PDB file of C-alpha atoms in Angstrom:
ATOM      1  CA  UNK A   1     -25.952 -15.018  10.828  1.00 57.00           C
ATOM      2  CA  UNK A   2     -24.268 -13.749  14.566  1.00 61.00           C
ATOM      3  CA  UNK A   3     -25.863 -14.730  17.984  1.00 55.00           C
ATOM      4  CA  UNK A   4     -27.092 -11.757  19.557  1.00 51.00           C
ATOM      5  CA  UNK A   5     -26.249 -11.016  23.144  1.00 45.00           C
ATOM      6  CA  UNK A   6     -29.612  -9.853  24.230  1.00 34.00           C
ATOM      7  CA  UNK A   7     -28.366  -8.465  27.407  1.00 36.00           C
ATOM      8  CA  UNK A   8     -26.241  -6.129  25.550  1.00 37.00           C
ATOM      9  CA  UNK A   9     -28.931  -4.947  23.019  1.00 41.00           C
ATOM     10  CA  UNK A  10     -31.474  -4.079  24.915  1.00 36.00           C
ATOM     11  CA  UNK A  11     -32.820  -0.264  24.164  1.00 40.00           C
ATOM     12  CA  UNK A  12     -32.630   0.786  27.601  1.00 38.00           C
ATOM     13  CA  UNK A  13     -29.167  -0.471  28.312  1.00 45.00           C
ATOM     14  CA  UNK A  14     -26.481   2.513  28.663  1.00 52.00           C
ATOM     15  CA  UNK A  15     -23.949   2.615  25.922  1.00 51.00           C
ATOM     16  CA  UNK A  16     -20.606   1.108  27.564  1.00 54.00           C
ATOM     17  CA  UNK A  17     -17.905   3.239  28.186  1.00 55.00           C
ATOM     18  CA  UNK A  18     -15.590   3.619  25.053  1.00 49.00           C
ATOM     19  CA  UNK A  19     -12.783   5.869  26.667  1.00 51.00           C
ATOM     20  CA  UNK A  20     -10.697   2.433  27.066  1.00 46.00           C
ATOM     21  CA  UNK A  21     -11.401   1.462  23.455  1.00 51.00           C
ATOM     22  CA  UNK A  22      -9.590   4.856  21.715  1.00 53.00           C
ATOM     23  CA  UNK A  23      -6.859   4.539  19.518  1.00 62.00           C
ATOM     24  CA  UNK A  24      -5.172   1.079  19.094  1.00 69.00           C
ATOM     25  CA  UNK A  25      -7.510  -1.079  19.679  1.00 73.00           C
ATOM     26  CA  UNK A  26      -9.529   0.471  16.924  1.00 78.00           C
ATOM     27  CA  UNK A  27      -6.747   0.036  14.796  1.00 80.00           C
ATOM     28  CA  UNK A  28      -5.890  -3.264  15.691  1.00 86.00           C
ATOM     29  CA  UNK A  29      -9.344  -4.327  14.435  1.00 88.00           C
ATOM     30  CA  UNK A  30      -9.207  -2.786  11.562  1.00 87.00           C
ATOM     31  CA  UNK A  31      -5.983  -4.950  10.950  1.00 87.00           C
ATOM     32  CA  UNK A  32      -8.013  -7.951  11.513  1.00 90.00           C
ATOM     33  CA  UNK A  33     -10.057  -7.434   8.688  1.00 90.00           C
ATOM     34  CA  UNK A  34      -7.360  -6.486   6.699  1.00 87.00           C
ATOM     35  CA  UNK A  35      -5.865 -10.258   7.732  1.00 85.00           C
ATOM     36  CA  UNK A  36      -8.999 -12.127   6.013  1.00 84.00           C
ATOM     37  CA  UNK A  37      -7.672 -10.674   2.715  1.00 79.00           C
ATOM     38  CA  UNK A  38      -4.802 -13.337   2.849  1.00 75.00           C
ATOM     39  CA  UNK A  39      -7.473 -16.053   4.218  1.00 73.00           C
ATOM     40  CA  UNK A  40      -6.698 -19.391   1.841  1.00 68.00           C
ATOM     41  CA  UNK A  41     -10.282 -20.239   3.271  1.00 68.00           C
ATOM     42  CA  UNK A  42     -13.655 -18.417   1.961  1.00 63.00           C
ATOM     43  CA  UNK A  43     -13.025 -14.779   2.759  1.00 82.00           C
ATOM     44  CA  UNK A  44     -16.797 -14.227   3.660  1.00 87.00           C
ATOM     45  CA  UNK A  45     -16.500 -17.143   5.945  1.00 90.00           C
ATOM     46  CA  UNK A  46     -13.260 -15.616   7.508  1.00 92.00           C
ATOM     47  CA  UNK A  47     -14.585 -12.449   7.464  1.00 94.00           C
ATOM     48  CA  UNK A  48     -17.734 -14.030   9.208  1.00 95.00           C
ATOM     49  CA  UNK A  49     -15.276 -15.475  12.088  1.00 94.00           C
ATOM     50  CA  UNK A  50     -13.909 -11.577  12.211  1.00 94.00           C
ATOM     51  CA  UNK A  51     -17.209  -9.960  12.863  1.00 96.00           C
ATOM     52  CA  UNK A  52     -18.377 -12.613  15.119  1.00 97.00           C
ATOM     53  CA  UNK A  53     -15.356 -11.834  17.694  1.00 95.00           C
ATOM     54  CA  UNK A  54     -16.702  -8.366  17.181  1.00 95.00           C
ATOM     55  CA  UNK A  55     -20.288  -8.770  18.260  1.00 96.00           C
ATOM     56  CA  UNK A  56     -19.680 -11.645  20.949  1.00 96.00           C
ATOM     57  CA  UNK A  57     -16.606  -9.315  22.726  1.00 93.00           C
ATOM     58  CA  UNK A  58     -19.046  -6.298  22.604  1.00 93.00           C
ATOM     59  CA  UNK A  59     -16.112  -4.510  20.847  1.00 93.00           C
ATOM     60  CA  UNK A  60     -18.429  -3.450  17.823  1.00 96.00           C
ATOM     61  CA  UNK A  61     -20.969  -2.423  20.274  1.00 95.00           C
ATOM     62  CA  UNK A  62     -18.742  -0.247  22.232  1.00 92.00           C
ATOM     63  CA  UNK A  63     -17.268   1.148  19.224  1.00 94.00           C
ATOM     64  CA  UNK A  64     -20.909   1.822  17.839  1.00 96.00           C
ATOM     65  CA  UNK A  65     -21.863   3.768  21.043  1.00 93.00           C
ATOM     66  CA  UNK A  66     -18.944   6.176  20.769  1.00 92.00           C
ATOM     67  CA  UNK A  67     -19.651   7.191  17.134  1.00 95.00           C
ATOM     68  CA  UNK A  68     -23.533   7.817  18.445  1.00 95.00           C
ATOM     69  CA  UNK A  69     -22.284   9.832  21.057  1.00 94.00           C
ATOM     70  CA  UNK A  70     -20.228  11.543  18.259  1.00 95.00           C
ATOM     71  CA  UNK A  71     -23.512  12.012  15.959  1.00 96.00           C
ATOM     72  CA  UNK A  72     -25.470  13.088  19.388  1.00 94.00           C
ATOM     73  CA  UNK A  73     -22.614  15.899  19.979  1.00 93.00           C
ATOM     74  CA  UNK A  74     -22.602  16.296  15.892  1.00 93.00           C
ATOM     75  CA  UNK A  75     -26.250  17.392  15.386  1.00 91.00           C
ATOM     76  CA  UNK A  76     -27.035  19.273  18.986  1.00 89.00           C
ATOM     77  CA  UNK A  77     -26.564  22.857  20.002  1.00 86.00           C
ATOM     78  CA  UNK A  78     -27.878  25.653  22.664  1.00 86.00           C
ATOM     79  CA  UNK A  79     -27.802  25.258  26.074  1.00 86.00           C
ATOM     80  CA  UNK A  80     -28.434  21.434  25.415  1.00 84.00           C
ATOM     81  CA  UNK A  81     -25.266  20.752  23.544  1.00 87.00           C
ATOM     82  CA  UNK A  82     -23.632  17.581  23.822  1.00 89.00           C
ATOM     83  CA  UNK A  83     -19.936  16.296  23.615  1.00 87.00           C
ATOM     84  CA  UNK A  84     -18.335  12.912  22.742  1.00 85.00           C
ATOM     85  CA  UNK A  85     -15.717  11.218  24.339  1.00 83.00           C
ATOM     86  CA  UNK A  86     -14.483  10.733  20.705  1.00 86.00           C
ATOM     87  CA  UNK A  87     -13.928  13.219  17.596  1.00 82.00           C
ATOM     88  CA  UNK A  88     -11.327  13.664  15.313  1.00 90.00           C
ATOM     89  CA  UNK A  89      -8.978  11.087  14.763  1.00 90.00           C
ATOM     90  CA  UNK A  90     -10.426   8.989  17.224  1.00 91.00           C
ATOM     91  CA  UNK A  91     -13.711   9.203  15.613  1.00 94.00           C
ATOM     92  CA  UNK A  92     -12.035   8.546  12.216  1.00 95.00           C
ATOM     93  CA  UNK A  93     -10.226   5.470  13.634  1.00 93.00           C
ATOM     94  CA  UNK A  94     -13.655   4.431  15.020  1.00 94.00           C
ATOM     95  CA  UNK A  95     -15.134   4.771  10.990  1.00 96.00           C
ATOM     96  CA  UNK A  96     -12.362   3.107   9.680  1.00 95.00           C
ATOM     97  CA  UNK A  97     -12.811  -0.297  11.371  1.00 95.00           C
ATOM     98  CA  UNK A  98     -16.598   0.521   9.804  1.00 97.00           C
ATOM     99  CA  UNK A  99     -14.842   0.789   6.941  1.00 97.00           C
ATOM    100  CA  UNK A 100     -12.484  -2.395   6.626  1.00 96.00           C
ATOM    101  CA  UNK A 101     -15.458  -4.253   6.958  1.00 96.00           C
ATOM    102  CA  UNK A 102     -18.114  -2.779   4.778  1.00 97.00           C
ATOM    103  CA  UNK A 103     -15.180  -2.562   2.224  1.00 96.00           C
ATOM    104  CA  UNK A 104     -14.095  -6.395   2.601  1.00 95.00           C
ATOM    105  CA  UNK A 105     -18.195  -7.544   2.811  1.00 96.00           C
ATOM    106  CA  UNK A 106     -21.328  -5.879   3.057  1.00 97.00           C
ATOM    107  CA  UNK A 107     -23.344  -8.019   3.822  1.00 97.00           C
ATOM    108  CA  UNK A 108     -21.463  -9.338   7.009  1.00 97.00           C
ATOM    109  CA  UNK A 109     -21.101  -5.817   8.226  1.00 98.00           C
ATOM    110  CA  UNK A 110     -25.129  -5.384   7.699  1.00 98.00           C
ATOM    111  CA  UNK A 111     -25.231  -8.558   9.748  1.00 97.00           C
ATOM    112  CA  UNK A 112     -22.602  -8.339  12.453  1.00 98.00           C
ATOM    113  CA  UNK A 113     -24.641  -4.181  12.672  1.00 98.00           C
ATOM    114  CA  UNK A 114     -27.687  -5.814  13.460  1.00 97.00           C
ATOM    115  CA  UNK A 115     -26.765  -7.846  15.922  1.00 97.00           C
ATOM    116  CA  UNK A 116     -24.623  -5.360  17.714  1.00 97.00           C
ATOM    117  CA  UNK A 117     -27.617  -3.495  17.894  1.00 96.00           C
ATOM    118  CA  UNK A 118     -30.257  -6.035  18.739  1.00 94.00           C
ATOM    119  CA  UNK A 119     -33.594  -5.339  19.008  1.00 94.00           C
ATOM    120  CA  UNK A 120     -33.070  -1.801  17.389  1.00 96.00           C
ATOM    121  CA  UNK A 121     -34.370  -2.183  13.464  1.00 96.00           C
ATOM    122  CA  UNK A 122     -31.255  -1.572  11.217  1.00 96.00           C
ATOM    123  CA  UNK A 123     -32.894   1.310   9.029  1.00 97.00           C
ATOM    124  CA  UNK A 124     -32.674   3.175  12.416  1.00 97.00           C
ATOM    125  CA  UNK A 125     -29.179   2.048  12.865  1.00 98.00           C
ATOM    126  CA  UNK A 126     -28.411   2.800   9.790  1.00 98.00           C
ATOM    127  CA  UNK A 127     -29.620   5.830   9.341  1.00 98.00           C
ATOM    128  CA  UNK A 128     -27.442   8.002  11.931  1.00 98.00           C
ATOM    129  CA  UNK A 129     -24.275   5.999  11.418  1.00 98.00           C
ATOM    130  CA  UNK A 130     -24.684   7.517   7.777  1.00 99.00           C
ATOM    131  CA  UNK A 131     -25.799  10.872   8.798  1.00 98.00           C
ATOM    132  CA  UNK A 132     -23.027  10.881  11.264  1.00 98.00           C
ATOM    133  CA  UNK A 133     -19.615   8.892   8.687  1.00 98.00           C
ATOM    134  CA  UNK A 134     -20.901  11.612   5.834  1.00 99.00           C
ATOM    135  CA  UNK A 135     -20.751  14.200   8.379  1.00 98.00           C
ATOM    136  CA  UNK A 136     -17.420  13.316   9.681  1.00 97.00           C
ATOM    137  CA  UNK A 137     -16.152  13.127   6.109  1.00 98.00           C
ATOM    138  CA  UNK A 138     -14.709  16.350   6.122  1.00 95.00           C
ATOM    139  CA  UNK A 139     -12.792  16.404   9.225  1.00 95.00           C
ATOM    140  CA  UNK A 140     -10.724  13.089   7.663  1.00 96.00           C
ATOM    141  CA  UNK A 141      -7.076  14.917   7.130  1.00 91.00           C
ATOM    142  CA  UNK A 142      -5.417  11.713   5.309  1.00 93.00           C
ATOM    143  CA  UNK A 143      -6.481  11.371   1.661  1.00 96.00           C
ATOM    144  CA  UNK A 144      -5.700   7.013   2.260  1.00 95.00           C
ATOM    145  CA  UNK A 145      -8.265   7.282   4.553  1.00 96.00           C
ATOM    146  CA  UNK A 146     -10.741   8.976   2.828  1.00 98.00           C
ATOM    147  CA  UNK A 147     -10.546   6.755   0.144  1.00 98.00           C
ATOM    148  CA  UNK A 148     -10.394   3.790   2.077  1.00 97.00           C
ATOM    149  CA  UNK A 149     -13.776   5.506   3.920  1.00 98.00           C
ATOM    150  CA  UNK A 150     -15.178   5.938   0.275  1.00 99.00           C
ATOM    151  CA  UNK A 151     -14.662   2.783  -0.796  1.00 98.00           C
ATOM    152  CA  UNK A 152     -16.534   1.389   2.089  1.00 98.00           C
ATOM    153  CA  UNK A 153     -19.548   3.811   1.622  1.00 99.00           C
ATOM    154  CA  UNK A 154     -19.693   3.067  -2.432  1.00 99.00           C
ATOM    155  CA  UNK A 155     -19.798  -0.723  -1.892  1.00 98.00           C
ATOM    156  CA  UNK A 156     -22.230  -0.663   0.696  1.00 98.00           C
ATOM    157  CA  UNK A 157     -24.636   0.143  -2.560  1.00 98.00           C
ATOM    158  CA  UNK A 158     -24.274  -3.375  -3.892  1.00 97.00           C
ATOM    159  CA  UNK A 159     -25.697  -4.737  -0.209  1.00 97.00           C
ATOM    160  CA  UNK A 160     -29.004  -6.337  -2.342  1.00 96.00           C
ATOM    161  CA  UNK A 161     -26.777  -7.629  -5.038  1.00 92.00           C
ATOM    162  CA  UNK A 162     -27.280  -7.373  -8.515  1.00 91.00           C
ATOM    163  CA  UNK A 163     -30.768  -7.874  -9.138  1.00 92.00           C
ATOM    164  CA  UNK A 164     -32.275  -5.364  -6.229  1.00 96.00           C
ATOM    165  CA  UNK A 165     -31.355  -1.764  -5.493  1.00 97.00           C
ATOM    166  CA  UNK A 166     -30.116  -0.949  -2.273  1.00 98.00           C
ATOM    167  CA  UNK A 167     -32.509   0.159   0.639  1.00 97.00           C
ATOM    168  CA  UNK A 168     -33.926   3.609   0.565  1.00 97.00           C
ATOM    169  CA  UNK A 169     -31.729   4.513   3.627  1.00 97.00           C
ATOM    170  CA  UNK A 170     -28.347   4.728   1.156  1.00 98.00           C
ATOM    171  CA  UNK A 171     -29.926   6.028  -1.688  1.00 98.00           C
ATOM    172  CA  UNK A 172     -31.644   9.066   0.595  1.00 98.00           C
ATOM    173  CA  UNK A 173     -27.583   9.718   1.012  1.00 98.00           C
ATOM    174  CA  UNK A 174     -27.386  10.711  -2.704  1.00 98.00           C
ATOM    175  CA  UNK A 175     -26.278  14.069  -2.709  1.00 98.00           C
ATOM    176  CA  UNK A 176     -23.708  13.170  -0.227  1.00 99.00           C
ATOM    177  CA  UNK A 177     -21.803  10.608  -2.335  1.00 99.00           C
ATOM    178  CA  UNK A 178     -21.797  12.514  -5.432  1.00 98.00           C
ATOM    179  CA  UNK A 179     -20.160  15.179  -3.110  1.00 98.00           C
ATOM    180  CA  UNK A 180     -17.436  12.890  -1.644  1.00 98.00           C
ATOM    181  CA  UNK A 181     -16.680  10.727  -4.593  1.00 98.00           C
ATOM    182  CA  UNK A 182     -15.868  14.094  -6.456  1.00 97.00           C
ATOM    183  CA  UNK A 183     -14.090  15.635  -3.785  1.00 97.00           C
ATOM    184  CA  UNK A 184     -11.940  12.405  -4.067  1.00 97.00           C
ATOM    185  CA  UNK A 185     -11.581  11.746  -7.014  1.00 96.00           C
ATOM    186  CA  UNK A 186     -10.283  14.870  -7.558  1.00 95.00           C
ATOM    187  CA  UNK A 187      -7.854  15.070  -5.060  1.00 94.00           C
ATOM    188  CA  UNK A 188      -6.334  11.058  -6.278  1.00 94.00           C
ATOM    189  CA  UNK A 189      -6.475  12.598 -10.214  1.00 89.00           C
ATOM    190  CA  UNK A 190      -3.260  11.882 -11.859  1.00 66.00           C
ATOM    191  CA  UNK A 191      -2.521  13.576 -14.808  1.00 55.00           C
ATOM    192  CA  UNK A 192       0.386  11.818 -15.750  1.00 51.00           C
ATOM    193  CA  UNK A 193       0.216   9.549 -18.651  1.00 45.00           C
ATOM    194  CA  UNK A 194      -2.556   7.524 -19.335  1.00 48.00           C
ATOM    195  CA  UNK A 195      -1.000   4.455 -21.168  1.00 40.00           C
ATOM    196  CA  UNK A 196      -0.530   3.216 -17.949  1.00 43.00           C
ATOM    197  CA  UNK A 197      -4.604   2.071 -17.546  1.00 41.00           C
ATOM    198  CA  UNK A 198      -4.301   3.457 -14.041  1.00 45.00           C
ATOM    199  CA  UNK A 199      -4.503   7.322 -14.451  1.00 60.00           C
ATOM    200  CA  UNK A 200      -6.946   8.781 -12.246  1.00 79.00           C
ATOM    201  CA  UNK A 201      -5.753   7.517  -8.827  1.00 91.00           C
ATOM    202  CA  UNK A 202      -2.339   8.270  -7.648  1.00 91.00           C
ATOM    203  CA  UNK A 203      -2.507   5.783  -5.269  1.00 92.00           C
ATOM    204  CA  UNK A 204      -2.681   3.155  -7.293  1.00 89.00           C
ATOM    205  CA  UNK A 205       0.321   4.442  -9.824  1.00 64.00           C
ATOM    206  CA  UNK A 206       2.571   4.480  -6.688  1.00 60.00           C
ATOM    207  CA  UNK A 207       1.604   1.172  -6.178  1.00 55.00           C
ATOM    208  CA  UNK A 208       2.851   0.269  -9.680  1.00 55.00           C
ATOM    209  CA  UNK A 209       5.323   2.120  -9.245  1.00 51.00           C
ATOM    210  CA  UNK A 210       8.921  -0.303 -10.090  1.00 44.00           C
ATOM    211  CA  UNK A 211      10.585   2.189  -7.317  1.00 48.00           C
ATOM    212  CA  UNK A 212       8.074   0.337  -4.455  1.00 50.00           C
ATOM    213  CA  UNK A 213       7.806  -3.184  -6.293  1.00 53.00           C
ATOM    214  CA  UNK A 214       5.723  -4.875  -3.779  1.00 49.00           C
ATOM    215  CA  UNK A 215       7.337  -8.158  -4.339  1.00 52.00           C
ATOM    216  CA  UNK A 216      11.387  -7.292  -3.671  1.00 51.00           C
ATOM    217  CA  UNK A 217      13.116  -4.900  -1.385  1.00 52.00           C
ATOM    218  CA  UNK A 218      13.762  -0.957  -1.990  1.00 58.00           C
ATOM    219  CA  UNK A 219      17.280  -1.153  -1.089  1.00 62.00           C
ATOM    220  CA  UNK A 220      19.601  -4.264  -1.106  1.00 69.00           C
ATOM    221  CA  UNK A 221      20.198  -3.651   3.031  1.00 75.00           C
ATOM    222  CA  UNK A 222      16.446  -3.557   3.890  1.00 77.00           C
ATOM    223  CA  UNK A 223      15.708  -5.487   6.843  1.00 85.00           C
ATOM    224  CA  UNK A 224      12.854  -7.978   6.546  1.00 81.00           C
ATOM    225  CA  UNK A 225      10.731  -6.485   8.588  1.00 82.00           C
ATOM    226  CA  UNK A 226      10.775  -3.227   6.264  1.00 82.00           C
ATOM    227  CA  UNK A 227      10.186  -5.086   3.283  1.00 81.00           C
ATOM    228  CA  UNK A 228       7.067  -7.048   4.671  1.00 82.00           C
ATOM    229  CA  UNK A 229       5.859  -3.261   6.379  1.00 81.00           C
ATOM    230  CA  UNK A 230       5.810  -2.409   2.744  1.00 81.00           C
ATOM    231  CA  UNK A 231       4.293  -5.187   1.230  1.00 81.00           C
ATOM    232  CA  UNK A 232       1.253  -5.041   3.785  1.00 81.00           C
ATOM    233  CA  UNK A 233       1.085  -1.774   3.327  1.00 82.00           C
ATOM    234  CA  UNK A 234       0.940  -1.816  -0.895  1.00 83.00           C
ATOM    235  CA  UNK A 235      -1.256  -5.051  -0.734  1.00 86.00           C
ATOM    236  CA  UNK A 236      -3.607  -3.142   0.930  1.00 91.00           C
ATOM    237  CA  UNK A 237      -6.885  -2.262  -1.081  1.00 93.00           C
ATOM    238  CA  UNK A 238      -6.173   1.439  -0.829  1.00 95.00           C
ATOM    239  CA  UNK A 239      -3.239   1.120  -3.151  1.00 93.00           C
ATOM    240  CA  UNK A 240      -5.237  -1.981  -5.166  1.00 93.00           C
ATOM    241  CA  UNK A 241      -8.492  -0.003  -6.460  1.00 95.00           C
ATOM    242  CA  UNK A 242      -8.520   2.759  -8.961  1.00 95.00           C
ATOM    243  CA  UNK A 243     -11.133   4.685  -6.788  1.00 96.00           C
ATOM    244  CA  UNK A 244     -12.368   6.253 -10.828  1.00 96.00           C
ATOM    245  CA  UNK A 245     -13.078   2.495 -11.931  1.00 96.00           C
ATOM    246  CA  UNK A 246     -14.766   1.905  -8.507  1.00 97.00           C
ATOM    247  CA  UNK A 247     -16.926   3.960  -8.786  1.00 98.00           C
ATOM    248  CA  UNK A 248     -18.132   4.202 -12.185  1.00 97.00           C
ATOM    249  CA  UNK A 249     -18.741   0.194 -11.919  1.00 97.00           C
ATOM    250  CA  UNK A 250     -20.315   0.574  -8.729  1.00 98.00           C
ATOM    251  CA  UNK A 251     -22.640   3.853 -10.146  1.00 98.00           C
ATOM    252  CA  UNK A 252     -23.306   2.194 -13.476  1.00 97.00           C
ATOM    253  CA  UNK A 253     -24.607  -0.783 -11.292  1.00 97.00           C
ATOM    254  CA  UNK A 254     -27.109   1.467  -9.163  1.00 98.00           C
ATOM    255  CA  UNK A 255     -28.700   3.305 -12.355  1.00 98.00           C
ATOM    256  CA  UNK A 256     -29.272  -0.402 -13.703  1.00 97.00           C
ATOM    257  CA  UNK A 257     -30.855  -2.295 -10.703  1.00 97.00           C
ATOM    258  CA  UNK A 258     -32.701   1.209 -10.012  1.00 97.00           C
ATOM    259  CA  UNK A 259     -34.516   0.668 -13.678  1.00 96.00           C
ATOM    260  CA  UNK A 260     -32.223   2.633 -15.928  1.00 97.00           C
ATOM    261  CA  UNK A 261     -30.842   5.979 -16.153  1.00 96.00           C
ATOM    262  CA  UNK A 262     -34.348   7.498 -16.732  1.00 97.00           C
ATOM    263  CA  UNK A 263     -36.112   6.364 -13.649  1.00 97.00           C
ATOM    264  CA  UNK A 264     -33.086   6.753 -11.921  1.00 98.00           C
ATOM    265  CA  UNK A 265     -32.938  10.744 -12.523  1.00 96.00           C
ATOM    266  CA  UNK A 266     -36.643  10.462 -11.915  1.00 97.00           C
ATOM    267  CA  UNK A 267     -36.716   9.106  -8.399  1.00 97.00           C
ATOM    268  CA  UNK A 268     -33.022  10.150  -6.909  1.00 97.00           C
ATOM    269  CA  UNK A 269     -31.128  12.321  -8.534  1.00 97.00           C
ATOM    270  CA  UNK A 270     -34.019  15.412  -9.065  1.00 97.00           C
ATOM    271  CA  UNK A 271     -33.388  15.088  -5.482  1.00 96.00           C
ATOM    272  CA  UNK A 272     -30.098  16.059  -5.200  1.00 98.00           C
ATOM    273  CA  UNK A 273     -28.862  20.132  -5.915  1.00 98.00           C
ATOM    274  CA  UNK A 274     -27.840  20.814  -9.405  1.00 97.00           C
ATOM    275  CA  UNK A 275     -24.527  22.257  -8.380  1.00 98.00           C
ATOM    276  CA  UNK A 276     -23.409  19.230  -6.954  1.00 98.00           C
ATOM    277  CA  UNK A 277     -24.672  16.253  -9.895  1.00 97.00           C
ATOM    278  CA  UNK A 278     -22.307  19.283 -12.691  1.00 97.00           C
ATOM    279  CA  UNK A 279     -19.690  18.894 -10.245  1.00 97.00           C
ATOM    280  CA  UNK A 280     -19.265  15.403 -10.639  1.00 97.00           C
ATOM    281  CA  UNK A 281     -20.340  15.241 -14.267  1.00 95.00           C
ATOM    282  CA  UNK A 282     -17.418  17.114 -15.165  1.00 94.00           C
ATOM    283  CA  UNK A 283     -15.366  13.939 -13.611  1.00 93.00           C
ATOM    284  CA  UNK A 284     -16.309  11.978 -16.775  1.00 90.00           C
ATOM    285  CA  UNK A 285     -16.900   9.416 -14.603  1.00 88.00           C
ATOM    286  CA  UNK A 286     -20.368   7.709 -15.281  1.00 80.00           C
TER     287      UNK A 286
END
């Protein structure tokens, strides 16, 4: 799908320098992607265009090689410890831009991944940015951004579509998304009324919220630019997705393609502790 810059990708090549990349640019990425959302063109073809920019600018490779240097530093200790030039809210800013674009289309962000990362095979790849975004999970203060990380991470398991389940790579991560989709889920329960059809994500009923009507102003003297702040901001997917529905479509989709519930305890969840699957069974989710 991208053109690969071979003379970026090469193993031996040193990671670039990501000092100059931390903080806005990050987010002004992740505002890109956002921007394909309102695309009256394909969106995967837009969001094609988006991750293109990425690869061909080396922006997705530099951003890649600080969150390696962040799972380097994450998973080394003793007198050969290592340190990032990123971690906390940098490195979170760093996920997110992950995030906007595994959220808006998986299958570009596989692509555009791969060909950041040229000749390296993507189960590789793959494998420590997971280690490394579960990880981080934790250390995300902002519960928007957790579920906007969440959402990311859930719809990456519909990469193969509906007739294939997803590589082994994901579902090795198990235990780790039963743990954060509780964890979230929990913390986004609302247990106001139900008649509503959006209980179970707070987010969402502020949304609907007639107070913060996306489509007219909060006050009769708002300037514009208020009123469109707040309309990007409640358009956004965050406040669009009840994270409860997400994921019980999304879960109920992964037992299926995986060959039913049966074979689906059988070959990934006897792998995962028993504390964590009652945990999340008591969401009533699946």
């Amino acid at each position: 799908m991208f053109k690969r810059n071979i003379s970026l990708c090469r193993p031996r090549c040193p990671w670039p320098n990501v000092r100059p990349r931390i903080g806005l640019v990050p987010y002004l990425a992740s505002a890109l992607v956002r921007i394909g959302e309102t695309s009256p063109e394909a969106k995967e073809q837009t969001y094609t265009l988006i991750a293109e920019s990425f690869v061909s600018s080396s922006f997705l490779r530099t951003l890649l090689a600080g969150l390696n240097d962040a799972h380097e530093a994450s998973f080394s200790t003793g007198p050969n410890k290592k340190y990032s030039p990123i971690d906390g809210v940098a490195e979170t800013d760093h996920f997110s831009v992950l995030a906007r674009l595994a959220l808006a289309n998986p299958g570009v962000f596989m692509s555009a991944v791969r060909a950041a990362t040229y000749p390296v095979p993507e189960e590789q790849t793959l494998k420590w940015i997971l280690e490394e975004w579960f990880f981080h999970f934790d250390g995300i203060g902002d519960i928007a951004t957790k579920k906007l990380h969440t959402l990311a991470l859930t719809h990456l398991l519909s990469i193969n579509g509906p007739s294939s389940p997803p590589p082994a790579y994901l579902l090795n991560n198990l235990q780790s998304y039963l743990s954060i989709w509780t964890d979230v889920i929990t913390e986004l329960a609302d247990d106001g009324d139900n008649m509503d059809g959006q209980a179970g994500d707070y987010l969402v009923n502020f949304n609907s919220s007639s107070t913060y009507n996306p489509e007219g102003k909060y006050q009769e003297n708002e300037p514009p630019e208020t009123t469109r702040r707040r309309v990007w901001t409640l358009a956004d997917p965050i406040h669009q997705i009840n994270i409860r529905d997400y994921v019980t479509e999304h879960l109920r989709a992964l037992v299926e393609v995986c060959g039913g519930i049966d074979r689906f305890r059988e070959e990934w969840l006897v792998n995962v502790d028993k504390e964590v699957v009652n945990e999340f069974a008591k969401l009533g989710v699946f």
